[in-house]
Amino acid sequence: MNNYLLTLLGSSTDEFYELNHWPKEGEYAESKDNGRKVGGAPLNMSCVVASKGSSVKCLDLLSDSSDSSKFIVDALNSYGIDTSNVEYGKAVNCKVVILNSGDKRTMLITHPQRPFYKIDEKKQYRKRICKVNDKSSTARTGEHRTV
């Protein structure tokens, strides 16, 4: 039997910005873009597990019109995570914008907008992810289920 970790949904990008000062209400501040990384609790865990040599597969529904989707998949592939079960459609990817200034930090989170994603028995066998004993399993963004 091949053992692997399967993560369901929850992919996002974390974008980091350094502010030249912490603005007061109504004030502007300049910022420096400090890059972005893949984020989301399931993906953070997946990257750690894959970096330790374990097999990891990711199943997610990402936007078919966002550059962050390619960024997420490329980053996961660089960790050796199998992304062959990632699908694309009408969805809005989750993004976390992290603003830093000295010892102050604010995180702005855009919640993903995804249609209800049904993982039916046919898709399970077709994708060769795993067997399910009942007729269907379902998951929404942020839910973690053992199948």
PDB file of N, CA and C in Angstrom, residues 32-96:
ATOM      1  N   LYS A  32       7.150  48.545   1.073  1.00  0.00           N
ATOM      2  CA  LYS A  32       8.088  47.767   0.259  1.00  0.00           C
ATOM      3  C   LYS A  32       7.522  46.357   0.152  1.00  0.00           C
ATOM      4  N   ASP A  33       7.439  45.848  -1.063  1.00  0.00           N
ATOM      5  CA  ASP A  33       6.939  44.493  -1.301  1.00  0.00           C
ATOM      6  C   ASP A  33       8.028  43.496  -0.912  1.00  0.00           C
ATOM      7  N   ASN A  34       7.757  42.665   0.085  1.00  0.00           N
ATOM      8  CA  ASN A  34       8.732  41.664   0.533  1.00  0.00           C
ATOM      9  C   ASN A  34       8.421  40.267   0.011  1.00  0.00           C
ATOM     10  N   GLY A  35       7.650  40.175  -1.057  1.00  0.00           N
ATOM     11  CA  GLY A  35       7.407  38.892  -1.709  1.00  0.00           C
ATOM     12  C   GLY A  35       6.173  38.175  -1.215  1.00  0.00           C
ATOM     13  N   ARG A  36       5.968  36.988  -1.782  1.00  0.00           N
ATOM     14  CA  ARG A  36       4.821  36.176  -1.399  1.00  0.00           C
ATOM     15  C   ARG A  36       5.224  34.720  -1.296  1.00  0.00           C
ATOM     16  N   LYS A  37       4.446  33.983  -0.542  1.00  0.00           N
ATOM     17  CA  LYS A  37       4.668  32.553  -0.346  1.00  0.00           C
ATOM     18  C   LYS A  37       3.331  31.848  -0.366  1.00  0.00           C
ATOM     19  N   VAL A  38       3.367  30.528  -0.566  1.00  0.00           N
ATOM     20  CA  VAL A  38       2.116  29.787  -0.441  1.00  0.00           C
ATOM     21  C   VAL A  38       1.733  29.779   1.025  1.00  0.00           C
ATOM     22  N   GLY A  39       0.457  29.761   1.276  1.00  0.00           N
ATOM     23  CA  GLY A  39      -0.020  29.778   2.648  1.00  0.00           C
ATOM     24  C   GLY A  39      -1.270  28.948   2.804  1.00  0.00           C
ATOM     25  N   GLY A  40      -1.858  29.085   3.951  1.00  0.00           N
ATOM     26  CA  GLY A  40      -3.016  28.275   4.305  1.00  0.00           C
ATOM     27  C   GLY A  40      -2.540  27.108   5.140  1.00  0.00           C
ATOM     28  N   ALA A  41      -3.228  26.838   6.224  1.00  0.00           N
ATOM     29  CA  ALA A  41      -2.791  25.781   7.143  1.00  0.00           C
ATOM     30  C   ALA A  41      -2.563  24.437   6.456  1.00  0.00           C
ATOM     31  N   PRO A  42      -3.475  23.976   5.577  1.00  0.00           N
ATOM     32  CA  PRO A  42      -3.224  22.679   4.929  1.00  0.00           C
ATOM     33  C   PRO A  42      -1.946  22.674   4.093  1.00  0.00           C
ATOM     34  N   LEU A  43      -1.675  23.778   3.385  1.00  0.00           N
ATOM     35  CA  LEU A  43      -0.472  23.808   2.543  1.00  0.00           C
ATOM     36  C   LEU A  43       0.787  23.968   3.367  1.00  0.00           C
ATOM     37  N   ASN A  44       0.727  24.757   4.438  1.00  0.00           N
ATOM     38  CA  ASN A  44       1.898  24.871   5.303  1.00  0.00           C
ATOM     39  C   ASN A  44       2.285  23.501   5.845  1.00  0.00           C
ATOM     40  N   MET A  45       1.285  22.746   6.316  1.00  0.00           N
ATOM     41  CA  MET A  45       1.534  21.402   6.829  1.00  0.00           C
ATOM     42  C   MET A  45       2.073  20.492   5.720  1.00  0.00           C
ATOM     43  N   SER A  46       1.482  20.588   4.534  1.00  0.00           N
ATOM     44  CA  SER A  46       1.906  19.751   3.404  1.00  0.00           C
ATOM     45  C   SER A  46       3.363  19.980   3.048  1.00  0.00           C
ATOM     46  N   CYS A  47       3.776  21.247   3.022  1.00  0.00           N
ATOM     47  CA  CYS A  47       5.166  21.569   2.670  1.00  0.00           C
ATOM     48  C   CYS A  47       6.136  21.011   3.709  1.00  0.00           C
ATOM     49  N   VAL A  48       5.773  21.084   4.981  1.00  0.00           N
ATOM     50  CA  VAL A  48       6.635  20.531   6.037  1.00  0.00           C
ATOM     51  C   VAL A  48       6.739  19.020   5.892  1.00  0.00           C
ATOM     52  N   VAL A  49       5.609  18.346   5.712  1.00  0.00           N
ATOM     53  CA  VAL A  49       5.605  16.884   5.590  1.00  0.00           C
ATOM     54  C   VAL A  49       6.409  16.457   4.358  1.00  0.00           C
ATOM     55  N   ALA A  50       6.197  17.141   3.219  1.00  0.00           N
ATOM     56  CA  ALA A  50       6.931  16.794   1.992  1.00  0.00           C
ATOM     57  C   ALA A  50       8.427  17.037   2.152  1.00  0.00           C
ATOM     58  N   SER A  51       8.799  18.100   2.870  1.00  0.00           N
ATOM     59  CA  SER A  51      10.227  18.396   3.055  1.00  0.00           C
ATOM     60  C   SER A  51      10.923  17.335   3.893  1.00  0.00           C
ATOM     61  N   LYS A  52      10.152  16.553   4.654  1.00  0.00           N
ATOM     62  CA  LYS A  52      10.706  15.457   5.461  1.00  0.00           C
ATOM     63  C   LYS A  52      10.734  14.136   4.694  1.00  0.00           C
ATOM     64  N   GLY A  53      10.324  14.184   3.404  1.00  0.00           N
ATOM     65  CA  GLY A  53      10.436  13.004   2.556  1.00  0.00           C
ATOM     66  C   GLY A  53       9.170  12.178   2.400  1.00  0.00           C
ATOM     67  N   SER A  54       8.071  12.603   2.979  1.00  0.00           N
ATOM     68  CA  SER A  54       6.818  11.853   2.842  1.00  0.00           C
ATOM     69  C   SER A  54       6.092  12.252   1.564  1.00  0.00           C
ATOM     70  N   SER A  55       5.263  11.362   1.076  1.00  0.00           N
ATOM     71  CA  SER A  55       4.478  11.610  -0.122  1.00  0.00           C
ATOM     72  C   SER A  55       3.236  12.437   0.246  1.00  0.00           C
ATOM     73  N   VAL A  56       2.995  13.496  -0.537  1.00  0.00           N
ATOM     74  CA  VAL A  56       1.875  14.394  -0.267  1.00  0.00           C
ATOM     75  C   VAL A  56       1.125  14.676  -1.573  1.00  0.00           C
ATOM     76  N   LYS A  57      -0.206  14.643  -1.483  1.00  0.00           N
ATOM     77  CA  LYS A  57      -1.060  15.000  -2.616  1.00  0.00           C
ATOM     78  C   LYS A  57      -1.987  16.123  -2.182  1.00  0.00           C
ATOM     79  N   CYS A  58      -2.265  17.019  -3.116  1.00  0.00           N
ATOM     80  CA  CYS A  58      -3.133  18.155  -2.829  1.00  0.00           C
ATOM     81  C   CYS A  58      -4.332  18.123  -3.767  1.00  0.00           C
ATOM     82  N   LEU A  59      -5.517  18.244  -3.195  1.00  0.00           N
ATOM     83  CA  LEU A  59      -6.737  18.368  -3.974  1.00  0.00           C
ATOM     84  C   LEU A  59      -7.330  19.728  -3.637  1.00  0.00           C
ATOM     85  N   ASP A  60      -7.507  20.559  -4.652  1.00  0.00           N
ATOM     86  CA  ASP A  60      -8.061  21.890  -4.418  1.00  0.00           C
ATOM     87  C   ASP A  60      -8.747  22.367  -5.683  1.00  0.00           C
ATOM     88  N   LEU A  61      -9.586  23.376  -5.526  1.00  0.00           N
ATOM     89  CA  LEU A  61     -10.216  24.065  -6.640  1.00  0.00           C
ATOM     90  C   LEU A  61      -9.688  25.492  -6.618  1.00  0.00           C
ATOM     91  N   LEU A  62      -8.912  25.839  -7.638  1.00  0.00           N
ATOM     92  CA  LEU A  62      -8.309  27.170  -7.731  1.00  0.00           C
ATOM     93  C   LEU A  62      -8.933  27.944  -8.878  1.00  0.00           C
ATOM     94  N   SER A  63      -8.746  29.246  -8.837  1.00  0.00           N
ATOM     95  CA  SER A  63      -9.275  30.121  -9.877  1.00  0.00           C
ATOM     96  C   SER A  63      -8.627  29.813 -11.220  1.00  0.00           C
ATOM     97  N   ASP A  64      -9.447  29.794 -12.269  1.00  0.00           N
ATOM     98  CA  ASP A  64      -8.898  29.575 -13.610  1.00  0.00           C
ATOM     99  C   ASP A  64      -8.441  30.886 -14.250  1.00  0.00           C
ATOM    100  N   SER A  65      -8.543  31.998 -13.504  1.00  0.00           N
ATOM    101  CA  SER A  65      -8.169  33.295 -14.094  1.00  0.00           C
ATOM    102  C   SER A  65      -7.251  34.107 -13.178  1.00  0.00           C
ATOM    103  N   SER A  66      -6.513  33.449 -12.306  1.00  0.00           N
ATOM    104  CA  SER A  66      -5.649  34.171 -11.376  1.00  0.00           C
ATOM    105  C   SER A  66      -4.205  33.703 -11.508  1.00  0.00           C
ATOM    106  N   ASP A  67      -3.271  34.660 -11.505  1.00  0.00           N
ATOM    107  CA  ASP A  67      -1.856  34.284 -11.561  1.00  0.00           C
ATOM    108  C   ASP A  67      -1.428  33.596 -10.266  1.00  0.00           C
ATOM    109  N   SER A  68      -2.169  33.815  -9.178  1.00  0.00           N
ATOM    110  CA  SER A  68      -1.804  33.161  -7.921  1.00  0.00           C
ATOM    111  C   SER A  68      -2.000  31.647  -7.991  1.00  0.00           C
ATOM    112  N   SER A  69      -2.893  31.176  -8.861  1.00  0.00           N
ATOM    113  CA  SER A  69      -3.097  29.727  -9.006  1.00  0.00           C
ATOM    114  C   SER A  69      -1.831  29.059  -9.517  1.00  0.00           C
ATOM    115  N   LYS A  70      -1.237  29.621 -10.564  1.00  0.00           N
ATOM    116  CA  LYS A  70       0.020  29.062 -11.100  1.00  0.00           C
ATOM    117  C   LYS A  70       1.117  29.163 -10.053  1.00  0.00           C
ATOM    118  N   PHE A  71       1.178  30.292  -9.339  1.00  0.00           N
ATOM    119  CA  PHE A  71       2.178  30.477  -8.296  1.00  0.00           C
ATOM    120  C   PHE A  71       2.044  29.392  -7.227  1.00  0.00           C
ATOM    121  N   ILE A  72       0.820  29.113  -6.787  1.00  0.00           N
ATOM    122  CA  ILE A  72       0.577  28.095  -5.757  1.00  0.00           C
ATOM    123  C   ILE A  72       1.018  26.724  -6.253  1.00  0.00           C
ATOM    124  N   VAL A  73       0.582  26.349  -7.442  1.00  0.00           N
ATOM    125  CA  VAL A  73       0.913  25.018  -7.982  1.00  0.00           C
ATOM    126  C   VAL A  73       2.416  24.877  -8.209  1.00  0.00           C
ATOM    127  N   ASP A  74       3.062  25.896  -8.764  1.00  0.00           N
ATOM    128  CA  ASP A  74       4.517  25.833  -8.973  1.00  0.00           C
ATOM    129  C   ASP A  74       5.263  25.683  -7.647  1.00  0.00           C
ATOM    130  N   ALA A  75       4.819  26.436  -6.628  1.00  0.00           N
ATOM    131  CA  ALA A  75       5.477  26.348  -5.320  1.00  0.00           C
ATOM    132  C   ALA A  75       5.295  24.960  -4.713  1.00  0.00           C
ATOM    133  N   LEU A  76       4.100  24.409  -4.807  1.00  0.00           N
ATOM    134  CA  LEU A  76       3.867  23.070  -4.260  1.00  0.00           C
ATOM    135  C   LEU A  76       4.694  22.022  -4.994  1.00  0.00           C
ATOM    136  N   ASN A  77       4.758  22.143  -6.310  1.00  0.00           N
ATOM    137  CA  ASN A  77       5.578  21.204  -7.089  1.00  0.00           C
ATOM    138  C   ASN A  77       7.045  21.289  -6.687  1.00  0.00           C
ATOM    139  N   SER A  78       7.516  22.487  -6.340  1.00  0.00           N
ATOM    140  CA  SER A  78       8.920  22.636  -5.937  1.00  0.00           C
ATOM    141  C   SER A  78       9.211  21.885  -4.636  1.00  0.00           C
ATOM    142  N   TYR A  79       8.183  21.638  -3.831  1.00  0.00           N
ATOM    143  CA  TYR A  79       8.337  20.847  -2.603  1.00  0.00           C
ATOM    144  C   TYR A  79       8.121  19.359  -2.861  1.00  0.00           C
ATOM    145  N   GLY A  80       7.796  19.000  -4.098  1.00  0.00           N
ATOM    146  CA  GLY A  80       7.557  17.606  -4.423  1.00  0.00           C
ATOM    147  C   GLY A  80       6.135  17.154  -4.133  1.00  0.00           C
ATOM    148  N   ILE A  81       5.222  18.101  -3.994  1.00  0.00           N
ATOM    149  CA  ILE A  81       3.823  17.770  -3.719  1.00  0.00           C
ATOM    150  C   ILE A  81       3.108  17.494  -5.038  1.00  0.00           C
ATOM    151  N   ASP A  82       2.366  16.396  -5.078  1.00  0.00           N
ATOM    152  CA  ASP A  82       1.612  15.990  -6.262  1.00  0.00           C
ATOM    153  C   ASP A  82       0.386  16.900  -6.399  1.00  0.00           C
ATOM    154  N   THR A  83       0.354  17.701  -7.457  1.00  0.00           N
ATOM    155  CA  THR A  83      -0.761  18.629  -7.688  1.00  0.00           C
ATOM    156  C   THR A  83      -1.633  18.189  -8.856  1.00  0.00           C
ATOM    157  N   SER A  84      -1.527  16.930  -9.270  1.00  0.00           N
ATOM    158  CA  SER A  84      -2.299  16.458 -10.415  1.00  0.00           C
ATOM    159  C   SER A  84      -3.803  16.443 -10.128  1.00  0.00           C
ATOM    160  N   ASN A  85      -4.195  16.550  -8.870  1.00  0.00           N
ATOM    161  CA  ASN A  85      -5.618  16.562  -8.520  1.00  0.00           C
ATOM    162  C   ASN A  85      -6.162  17.963  -8.274  1.00  0.00           C
ATOM    163  N   VAL A  86      -5.363  18.995  -8.548  1.00  0.00           N
ATOM    164  CA  VAL A  86      -5.846  20.369  -8.439  1.00  0.00           C
ATOM    165  C   VAL A  86      -6.685  20.656  -9.676  1.00  0.00           C
ATOM    166  N   GLU A  87      -7.856  21.232  -9.458  1.00  0.00           N
ATOM    167  CA  GLU A  87      -8.736  21.590 -10.565  1.00  0.00           C
ATOM    168  C   GLU A  87      -8.892  23.101 -10.600  1.00  0.00           C
ATOM    169  N   TYR A  88      -9.323  23.596 -11.761  1.00  0.00           N
ATOM    170  CA  TYR A  88      -9.469  25.037 -11.959  1.00  0.00           C
ATOM    171  C   TYR A  88     -10.890  25.335 -12.380  1.00  0.00           C
ATOM    172  N   GLY A  89     -11.416  26.435 -11.891  1.00  0.00           N
ATOM    173  CA  GLY A  89     -12.783  26.821 -12.232  1.00  0.00           C
ATOM    174  C   GLY A  89     -13.086  28.211 -11.728  1.00  0.00           C
ATOM    175  N   LYS A  90     -14.385  28.494 -11.599  1.00  0.00           N
ATOM    176  CA  LYS A  90     -14.820  29.811 -11.118  1.00  0.00           C
ATOM    177  C   LYS A  90     -14.665  29.848  -9.615  1.00  0.00           C
ATOM    178  N   ALA A  91     -13.583  30.425  -9.191  1.00  0.00           N
ATOM    179  CA  ALA A  91     -13.276  30.511  -7.766  1.00  0.00           C
ATOM    180  C   ALA A  91     -12.429  31.755  -7.545  1.00  0.00           C
ATOM    181  N   VAL A  92     -12.427  32.249  -6.322  1.00  0.00           N
ATOM    182  CA  VAL A  92     -11.536  33.336  -5.927  1.00  0.00           C
ATOM    183  C   VAL A  92     -10.584  32.771  -4.889  1.00  0.00           C
ATOM    184  N   ASN A  93      -9.291  32.799  -5.199  1.00  0.00           N
ATOM    185  CA  ASN A  93      -8.298  32.250  -4.285  1.00  0.00           C
ATOM    186  C   ASN A  93      -8.192  33.098  -3.022  1.00  0.00           C
ATOM    187  N   CYS A  94      -7.869  32.440  -1.926  1.00  0.00           N
ATOM    188  CA  CYS A  94      -7.655  33.135  -0.664  1.00  0.00           C
ATOM    189  C   CYS A  94      -6.309  33.854  -0.710  1.00  0.00           C
ATOM    190  N   LYS A  95      -6.265  35.041  -0.107  1.00  0.00           N
ATOM    191  CA  LYS A  95      -5.020  35.798  -0.038  1.00  0.00           C
ATOM    192  C   LYS A  95      -4.915  36.404   1.359  1.00  0.00           C
ATOM    193  N   VAL A  96      -3.704  36.370   1.909  1.00  0.00           N
ATOM    194  CA  VAL A  96      -3.434  37.028   3.186  1.00  0.00           C
ATOM    195  C   VAL A  96      -2.385  38.096   2.916  1.00  0.00           C
TER     196      VAL A  96
END
